[in-house]
Coordinates of C-alpha atoms in Angstrom, one line a residue:
Chain V
M1 CA -53.2 -28.7 15.1
S2 CA -53.6 -32.3 16.2
V3 CA -54.8 -33.1 12.7
H4 CA -51.3 -32.2 11.4
A5 CA -49.4 -34.0 14.1
P6 CA -49.1 -37.3 12.2
D7 CA -47.8 -35.5 9.1
H8 CA -45.3 -33.6 11.2
D9 CA -44.1 -36.7 12.8
A10 CA -43.8 -38.5 9.5
A11 CA -41.8 -35.6 8.1
R12 CA -39.4 -35.7 11.1
S13 CA -39.1 -39.4 10.8
L14 CA -38.3 -39.1 7.1
L15 CA -35.7 -36.5 7.8
R16 CA -34.1 -38.7 10.5
D17 CA -34.0 -41.6 8.1
C18 CA -32.4 -39.4 5.4
I19 CA -29.7 -38.3 7.9
R20 CA -29.1 -41.9 8.9
I21 CA -28.6 -42.9 5.3
V22 CA -26.2 -40.1 4.5
V23 CA -24.2 -40.6 7.8
T24 CA -24.1 -44.4 7.3
G25 CA -22.8 -43.9 3.7
A26 CA -20.2 -41.3 4.8
L27 CA -19.0 -43.6 7.6
L28 CA -18.8 -46.5 5.3
G29 CA -16.7 -44.5 2.8
V30 CA -14.4 -43.3 5.6
A31 CA -14.0 -46.8 6.9
F32 CA -13.4 -48.3 3.5
N33 CA -10.8 -45.6 2.7
Q34 CA -9.1 -46.1 6.0
A35 CA -8.9 -49.8 5.4
G36 CA -7.4 -49.1 2.0
L37 CA -4.8 -46.7 3.4
G38 CA -3.9 -49.3 6.0
S39 CA -3.4 -52.1 3.4
R40 CA -0.1 -52.9 1.8
P41 CA 0.2 -51.6 -0.8
A42 CA -2.0 -48.7 0.3
R43 CA -5.1 -48.3 -2.0
G44 CA -6.9 -45.4 -0.3
L45 CA -6.9 -41.8 -1.2
P46 CA -5.2 -39.2 1.0
W47 CA -7.9 -37.5 3.1
I48 CA -7.0 -34.0 2.0
A49 CA -6.2 -33.5 -1.6
S50 CA -3.2 -31.4 -2.4
A51 CA -2.3 -30.4 -5.9
A52 CA 0.7 -32.4 -7.1
P53 CA 3.8 -30.3 -7.5
L54 CA 4.2 -28.8 -10.9
E55 CA 7.0 -29.9 -13.0
S56 CA 9.6 -27.1 -13.2
L57 CA 10.7 -25.5 -16.4
E58 CA 14.1 -27.0 -15.8
G59 CA 12.6 -30.4 -15.2
A60 CA 11.1 -30.2 -18.7
G61 CA 14.6 -30.1 -20.1
V62 CA 14.9 -26.4 -20.5
V63 CA 18.3 -24.9 -19.6
V64 CA 17.8 -21.7 -17.8
E65 CA 21.1 -21.1 -16.0
E66 CA 21.5 -17.8 -17.8
A67 CA 18.0 -16.9 -16.7
S68 CA 19.0 -17.1 -13.1
R69 CA 20.5 -13.7 -13.5
P70 CA 18.7 -10.6 -14.8
S71 CA 19.9 -9.1 -18.0
T72 CA 23.2 -7.3 -17.6
R73 CA 21.7 -4.5 -19.6
T74 CA 19.2 -3.7 -16.9
A75 CA 20.3 -5.4 -13.7
P76 CA 21.7 -3.1 -11.1
S77 CA 24.5 -4.3 -8.9
G78 CA 22.3 -4.5 -5.9
A79 CA 19.8 -6.9 -7.5
S80 CA 22.1 -9.9 -8.1
L81 CA 20.6 -13.3 -7.8
G82 CA 21.5 -16.1 -5.5
A83 CA 22.4 -19.6 -6.5
S84 CA 18.9 -20.7 -5.8
G85 CA 17.6 -18.5 -8.6
S86 CA 15.9 -16.2 -6.3
P87 CA 17.0 -12.6 -6.4
A88 CA 18.4 -11.0 -3.3
V89 CA 16.3 -8.2 -2.1
P90 CA 17.9 -5.0 -3.2
S91 CA 19.0 -2.5 -0.6
A92 CA 16.8 0.5 -0.1
G93 CA 17.2 3.1 -2.7
V94 CA 18.4 0.8 -5.4
E95 CA 16.5 1.1 -8.6
S96 CA 14.3 -1.7 -9.6
P97 CA 16.0 -4.1 -12.0
L98 CA 13.2 -3.5 -14.5
P99 CA 13.3 -0.4 -16.6
R100 CA 10.4 1.9 -16.0
S101 CA 10.1 3.4 -19.4
E102 CA 13.1 2.3 -21.4
P103 CA 12.1 0.7 -24.7
S104 CA 12.9 -2.9 -24.9
E105 CA 15.3 -4.3 -27.4
P106 CA 13.7 -7.6 -28.2
A107 CA 16.4 -9.1 -30.4
E108 CA 19.2 -8.5 -27.9
V109 CA 17.1 -9.4 -24.8
R110 CA 15.5 -12.5 -26.2
A111 CA 18.8 -14.1 -27.0
D112 CA 19.1 -15.3 -23.4
L113 CA 15.5 -16.1 -22.9
P114 CA 14.9 -19.8 -22.4
S115 CA 12.9 -21.5 -25.1
I116 CA 9.6 -22.7 -23.6
P117 CA 8.7 -26.2 -24.8
E118 CA 5.2 -26.9 -26.1
V119 CA 4.3 -29.5 -23.5
G120 CA 0.6 -28.7 -23.3
R121 CA 0.6 -28.7 -19.5
P122 CA 1.5 -26.0 -17.0
L123 CA 5.2 -25.8 -15.9
E124 CA 6.5 -24.0 -12.8
V125 CA 8.7 -21.0 -13.4
K126 CA 11.0 -19.0 -11.1
I127 CA 11.1 -15.3 -10.5
A128 CA 14.4 -14.8 -12.5
T129 CA 12.9 -16.2 -15.6
V130 CA 9.7 -14.3 -15.1
A131 CA 11.7 -11.1 -14.8
K132 CA 13.4 -11.8 -18.1
F133 CA 10.2 -12.4 -19.9
V134 CA 8.6 -9.4 -18.4
E135 CA 11.5 -7.2 -19.3
A136 CA 11.5 -8.4 -22.8
E137 CA 7.7 -8.4 -23.1
A138 CA 8.2 -11.8 -24.5
A139 CA 5.3 -13.5 -22.6
L140 CA 1.7 -12.7 -21.9
I141 CA 1.5 -12.2 -18.1
V142 CA -1.8 -13.1 -16.5
D143 CA -2.7 -12.0 -13.0
A144 CA -5.3 -14.5 -11.6
R145 CA -6.0 -12.5 -8.4
D146 CA -9.2 -10.5 -7.9
R147 CA -9.7 -7.0 -9.3
G148 CA -8.9 -5.2 -6.1
A149 CA -5.6 -7.0 -5.5
F150 CA -4.6 -6.3 -9.1
A151 CA -5.4 -2.6 -8.7
D152 CA -3.2 -2.4 -5.6
G153 CA -0.2 -3.6 -7.6
H154 CA 0.8 -6.1 -10.3
I155 CA 3.6 -7.2 -12.4
P156 CA 4.3 -4.8 -15.2
G157 CA 2.4 -5.6 -18.4
A158 CA 0.1 -8.1 -16.7
V159 CA -3.5 -8.5 -17.6
N160 CA -6.0 -9.3 -14.9
L161 CA -8.2 -12.4 -15.3
P162 CA -9.5 -13.5 -11.9
Y163 CA -9.9 -17.3 -11.8
E164 CA -13.4 -17.1 -10.6
E165 CA -14.4 -14.9 -13.6
A166 CA -12.6 -17.2 -16.0
T167 CA -14.6 -20.2 -14.7
R168 CA -17.9 -18.3 -15.0
D169 CA -17.2 -17.1 -18.6
L170 CA -14.7 -19.0 -20.7
G171 CA -15.2 -16.3 -23.3
A172 CA -12.9 -14.1 -21.3
L173 CA -10.3 -16.9 -21.3
R174 CA -10.6 -17.3 -25.0
A175 CA -10.2 -13.6 -25.5
L176 CA -6.6 -13.8 -24.2
D177 CA -4.3 -13.3 -27.1
P178 CA -0.7 -14.4 -26.3
R179 CA 0.4 -13.5 -29.9
G180 CA 2.5 -16.6 -30.1
R181 CA 4.2 -15.9 -26.8
P182 CA 4.2 -18.2 -23.8
V183 CA 1.8 -17.3 -21.0
I184 CA 2.9 -16.8 -17.4
V185 CA 0.1 -17.0 -14.8
Y186 CA 0.5 -15.8 -11.2
C187 CA -1.5 -15.1 -8.1
S188 CA -0.8 -14.5 -4.4
G189 CA 1.7 -17.3 -3.8
G190 CA 1.5 -19.5 -0.7
D191 CA -1.7 -21.4 -0.7
C192 CA -3.1 -19.6 -3.7
E193 CA -4.3 -22.1 -6.3
A194 CA -5.9 -19.6 -8.7
S195 CA -2.8 -19.4 -10.9
R196 CA -2.5 -23.1 -11.3
M197 CA -6.2 -23.7 -11.9
L198 CA -6.2 -20.9 -14.4
A199 CA -3.2 -22.4 -16.1
E200 CA -4.9 -25.7 -16.3
L201 CA -7.9 -24.1 -17.9
L202 CA -5.7 -22.4 -20.4
T203 CA -4.1 -25.7 -21.5
S204 CA -7.2 -27.9 -21.2
E205 CA -9.9 -25.5 -22.5
I206 CA -8.1 -23.1 -24.7
G207 CA -5.5 -25.6 -25.9
L208 CA -2.5 -23.3 -25.2
R209 CA 0.8 -25.4 -25.3
R210 CA 3.2 -23.0 -23.5
V211 CA 1.8 -22.0 -20.1
L212 CA 4.0 -21.3 -17.1
V213 CA 2.9 -20.8 -13.5
Y214 CA 4.8 -18.4 -11.3
E215 CA 3.8 -20.1 -8.0
A216 CA 5.6 -17.8 -5.6
G217 CA 3.5 -15.1 -7.2
F218 CA 3.1 -11.4 -6.5
P219 CA 4.3 -11.4 -2.8
E220 CA 7.7 -12.7 -3.8
W221 CA 7.8 -10.3 -6.8
A222 CA 7.0 -7.3 -4.7
A223 CA 9.3 -8.3 -1.8
S224 CA 12.2 -8.8 -4.3
G225 CA 12.1 -5.1 -5.2
M226 CA 10.9 -5.8 -8.8
K227 CA 9.0 -3.0 -10.5
V228 CA 5.3 -3.0 -9.7
D229 CA 2.6 -1.3 -11.7
R230 CA -0.5 0.2 -10.2
Chain A
M1 CA -55.3 -34.9 -7.0
S2 CA -55.1 -35.3 -10.7
P3 CA -55.5 -38.7 -12.2
I4 CA -51.9 -38.8 -13.3
L5 CA -50.6 -38.0 -9.8
R6 CA -53.0 -40.5 -8.4
W7 CA -51.7 -43.1 -10.8
L8 CA -48.0 -42.2 -10.0
A9 CA -48.8 -42.6 -6.3
E10 CA -50.0 -46.1 -6.7
R11 CA -47.9 -48.5 -4.7
P12 CA -46.7 -50.6 -7.7
V13 CA -45.7 -47.5 -9.6
V14 CA -43.8 -46.0 -6.7
R15 CA -42.1 -49.3 -5.9
T16 CA -41.0 -49.7 -9.6
A17 CA -39.6 -46.2 -9.5
Q18 CA -37.8 -47.0 -6.3
I19 CA -36.2 -50.1 -7.8
V20 CA -35.2 -48.4 -11.0
V21 CA -33.6 -45.4 -9.2
G22 CA -32.0 -47.8 -6.8
A23 CA -30.5 -49.9 -9.6
L24 CA -29.2 -46.8 -11.3
L25 CA -27.7 -45.5 -8.1
A26 CA -26.1 -48.8 -7.3
W27 CA -24.6 -49.0 -10.8
A28 CA -23.2 -45.5 -10.5
A29 CA -21.8 -46.2 -7.0
L30 CA -20.1 -49.5 -8.1
A31 CA -18.6 -47.8 -11.1
K32 CA -17.2 -45.0 -9.0
L33 CA -15.9 -47.3 -6.3
G34 CA -14.0 -49.1 -9.0
D35 CA -11.7 -46.1 -9.4
V36 CA -12.0 -43.6 -6.6
P37 CA -8.8 -41.6 -7.7
A38 CA -10.4 -41.1 -11.1
L39 CA -13.6 -39.9 -9.4
A40 CA -11.4 -37.4 -7.5
R41 CA -10.0 -36.2 -10.8
D42 CA -13.5 -35.8 -12.3
V43 CA -14.6 -33.8 -9.2
H44 CA -11.6 -31.6 -9.8
Q45 CA -12.6 -31.0 -13.4
F46 CA -15.9 -29.5 -12.3
R47 CA -14.0 -26.9 -10.3
L48 CA -16.9 -26.5 -7.8
V49 CA -15.2 -27.8 -4.7
P50 CA -12.1 -26.5 -3.0
V51 CA -9.1 -28.7 -3.9
A52 CA -8.7 -29.7 -0.3
G53 CA -12.2 -31.2 -0.2
E54 CA -12.1 -33.1 -3.5
N55 CA -10.7 -36.3 -2.1
L56 CA -13.1 -36.4 0.8
L57 CA -16.0 -36.0 -1.5
A58 CA -14.8 -38.7 -3.8
I59 CA -14.3 -41.0 -0.7
V60 CA -17.8 -40.6 0.7
L61 CA -20.0 -39.9 -2.3
P62 CA -20.2 -43.5 -3.8
W63 CA -21.0 -44.9 -0.4
I64 CA -23.8 -42.5 0.2
E65 CA -25.1 -43.4 -3.2
M66 CA -24.7 -47.1 -2.4
T67 CA -26.5 -46.8 0.9
A68 CA -29.4 -44.9 -0.7
A69 CA -29.5 -47.5 -3.5
L70 CA -29.7 -50.4 -1.0
S71 CA -32.5 -48.7 0.9
L72 CA -34.4 -48.3 -2.4
L73 CA -33.8 -51.8 -3.7
V74 CA -34.5 -53.6 -0.4
G75 CA -37.5 -51.3 0.4
F76 CA -36.2 -50.5 3.9
R77 CA -36.7 -46.8 4.6
A78 CA -37.3 -46.5 0.8
R79 CA -38.9 -43.1 0.9
A80 CA -35.8 -41.7 2.7
G81 CA -33.6 -43.4 0.2
A82 CA -35.6 -41.7 -2.6
V83 CA -35.2 -38.3 -0.9
V84 CA -31.4 -38.8 -0.6
A85 CA -31.4 -40.0 -4.3
A86 CA -33.3 -36.9 -5.3
G87 CA -31.0 -34.7 -3.3
L88 CA -27.9 -36.3 -5.0
M89 CA -29.5 -36.0 -8.4
T90 CA -30.3 -32.3 -7.8
V91 CA -26.7 -31.6 -6.9
F92 CA -25.4 -33.6 -9.9
T93 CA -27.8 -31.8 -12.3
A94 CA -26.8 -28.4 -10.9
A95 CA -23.1 -29.4 -11.3
V96 CA -23.7 -30.5 -15.0
A97 CA -25.7 -27.3 -15.7
I98 CA -23.0 -25.1 -14.2
A99 CA -20.3 -26.9 -16.2
L100 CA -22.3 -26.5 -19.3
A101 CA -22.9 -22.8 -18.6
R102 CA -19.2 -22.3 -18.1
G103 CA -18.5 -24.1 -21.4
L104 CA -16.4 -26.8 -19.8
S105 CA -15.9 -29.9 -22.0
I106 CA -15.2 -32.5 -19.3
E107 CA -15.9 -36.1 -18.5
C108 CA -19.0 -36.4 -16.3
G109 CA -17.7 -39.2 -14.1
C110 CA -21.3 -39.9 -13.2
F111 CA -20.9 -43.6 -13.8
G112 CA -17.2 -43.9 -13.1
T113 CA -14.6 -44.4 -15.8
A114 CA -16.6 -47.2 -17.4
S115 CA -18.7 -44.7 -19.2
S116 CA -17.2 -41.9 -21.2
W117 CA -20.2 -39.6 -20.9
R118 CA -19.2 -36.0 -21.2
V119 CA -21.0 -33.1 -19.7
G120 CA -23.6 -32.0 -22.2
T121 CA -27.3 -31.4 -22.9
T122 CA -27.9 -35.2 -23.2
K123 CA -26.4 -35.8 -19.8
L124 CA -28.4 -32.9 -18.3
L125 CA -31.7 -34.3 -19.7
M126 CA -30.7 -37.8 -18.4
N127 CA -30.2 -36.4 -15.0
V128 CA -33.5 -34.5 -15.1
G129 CA -35.2 -37.8 -16.0
I130 CA -33.6 -39.7 -13.1
L131 CA -34.5 -36.8 -10.8
A132 CA -38.2 -37.0 -12.0
L133 CA -38.1 -40.7 -11.3
A134 CA -36.7 -40.1 -7.9
G135 CA -39.6 -37.7 -7.3
V136 CA -42.0 -40.5 -8.1
A137 CA -40.1 -42.9 -5.8
M138 CA -40.5 -40.3 -3.0
L139 CA -44.3 -40.3 -3.2
R140 CA -46.1 -41.8 -0.3
P141 CA -48.0 -44.8 -1.8
R142 CA -51.8 -44.3 -1.7
T143 CA -54.2 -47.1 -1.3
A144 CA -53.2 -50.4 -2.7
D145 CA -54.7 -51.1 -6.1
P146 CA -56.7 -54.4 -5.9
R147 CA -55.4 -55.2 -9.4
F148 CA -51.9 -55.5 -7.9
A149 CA -52.9 -57.3 -4.7
V150 CA -51.0 -60.5 -4.1

């Protein structure tokens, strides 16, 4: 055993030196960034990265005031929308604003759909606009949540492409066929980043030009009394 | 020990490898420090780190590279510097390999924005080469070769 003691000590010493190098480097980085943040103008990076807010569809010059109200053909009186563009939660027993089996009438319905610009970057979209596209089947709806969450309930007509799977195999991403329609991606709302990351993949890797992100996601959709498929 | 390994473990060979790896790391670190926000964007493109951690990684990574590079160049705790360099290169190589496997076509960001190397087989082979060199730099030098005695 004593024969191996020097080797053991050398290995421990090497490990200590490695840790010193990494810790020194990390501390230097933190100090340098802190100094940058304290300078005027500030040059450092924020410690915690946060995704910059997405530009909204309206911000991209799209007029969607009509889209803040569901189609009169299908909207029940109890599902009127507020001025914010978010639908009021319908009272219990009121039928979902989306038809369950009624065939769509694309020509009539699409007349009040906003025209999505080909900006080549993801834009944020609100629930009212999503509802109109879902109703008219005028967009490819992509659910970026995992398989289990999708099976528990999803926006009608949505296809499931978990973000993690998409990053592992871009072939699945390329297999998406929007058939000339815009794509709307959603996930679980809140801190969920999957929809946005998937939307970025769709624009950067697949080259789609009209990709929308429904950031409030499925929780808002379900809580608003919209139709949910299982 | 094979003759090749014995030759690789000669002090001048190890020292040369340490200097070359140190110079490469210093170059990479300086290039990254020139535009840390761009590095954060490159890290994001790899999609391997949670968004919240991307900035922190971009803040500390170039300085860890720089510290390891200085250790290698100066020759102070050079073996430890080589081990850190090898660790960094292993992570970088794995990241490039994963990006390749995913079919991502992204900027590598390995040498900051000054280079426009993209993730690809060439980049992967380059990383493997540097990793091999770092492996040599990690070797404990054997006896001094009288031919190189000063």
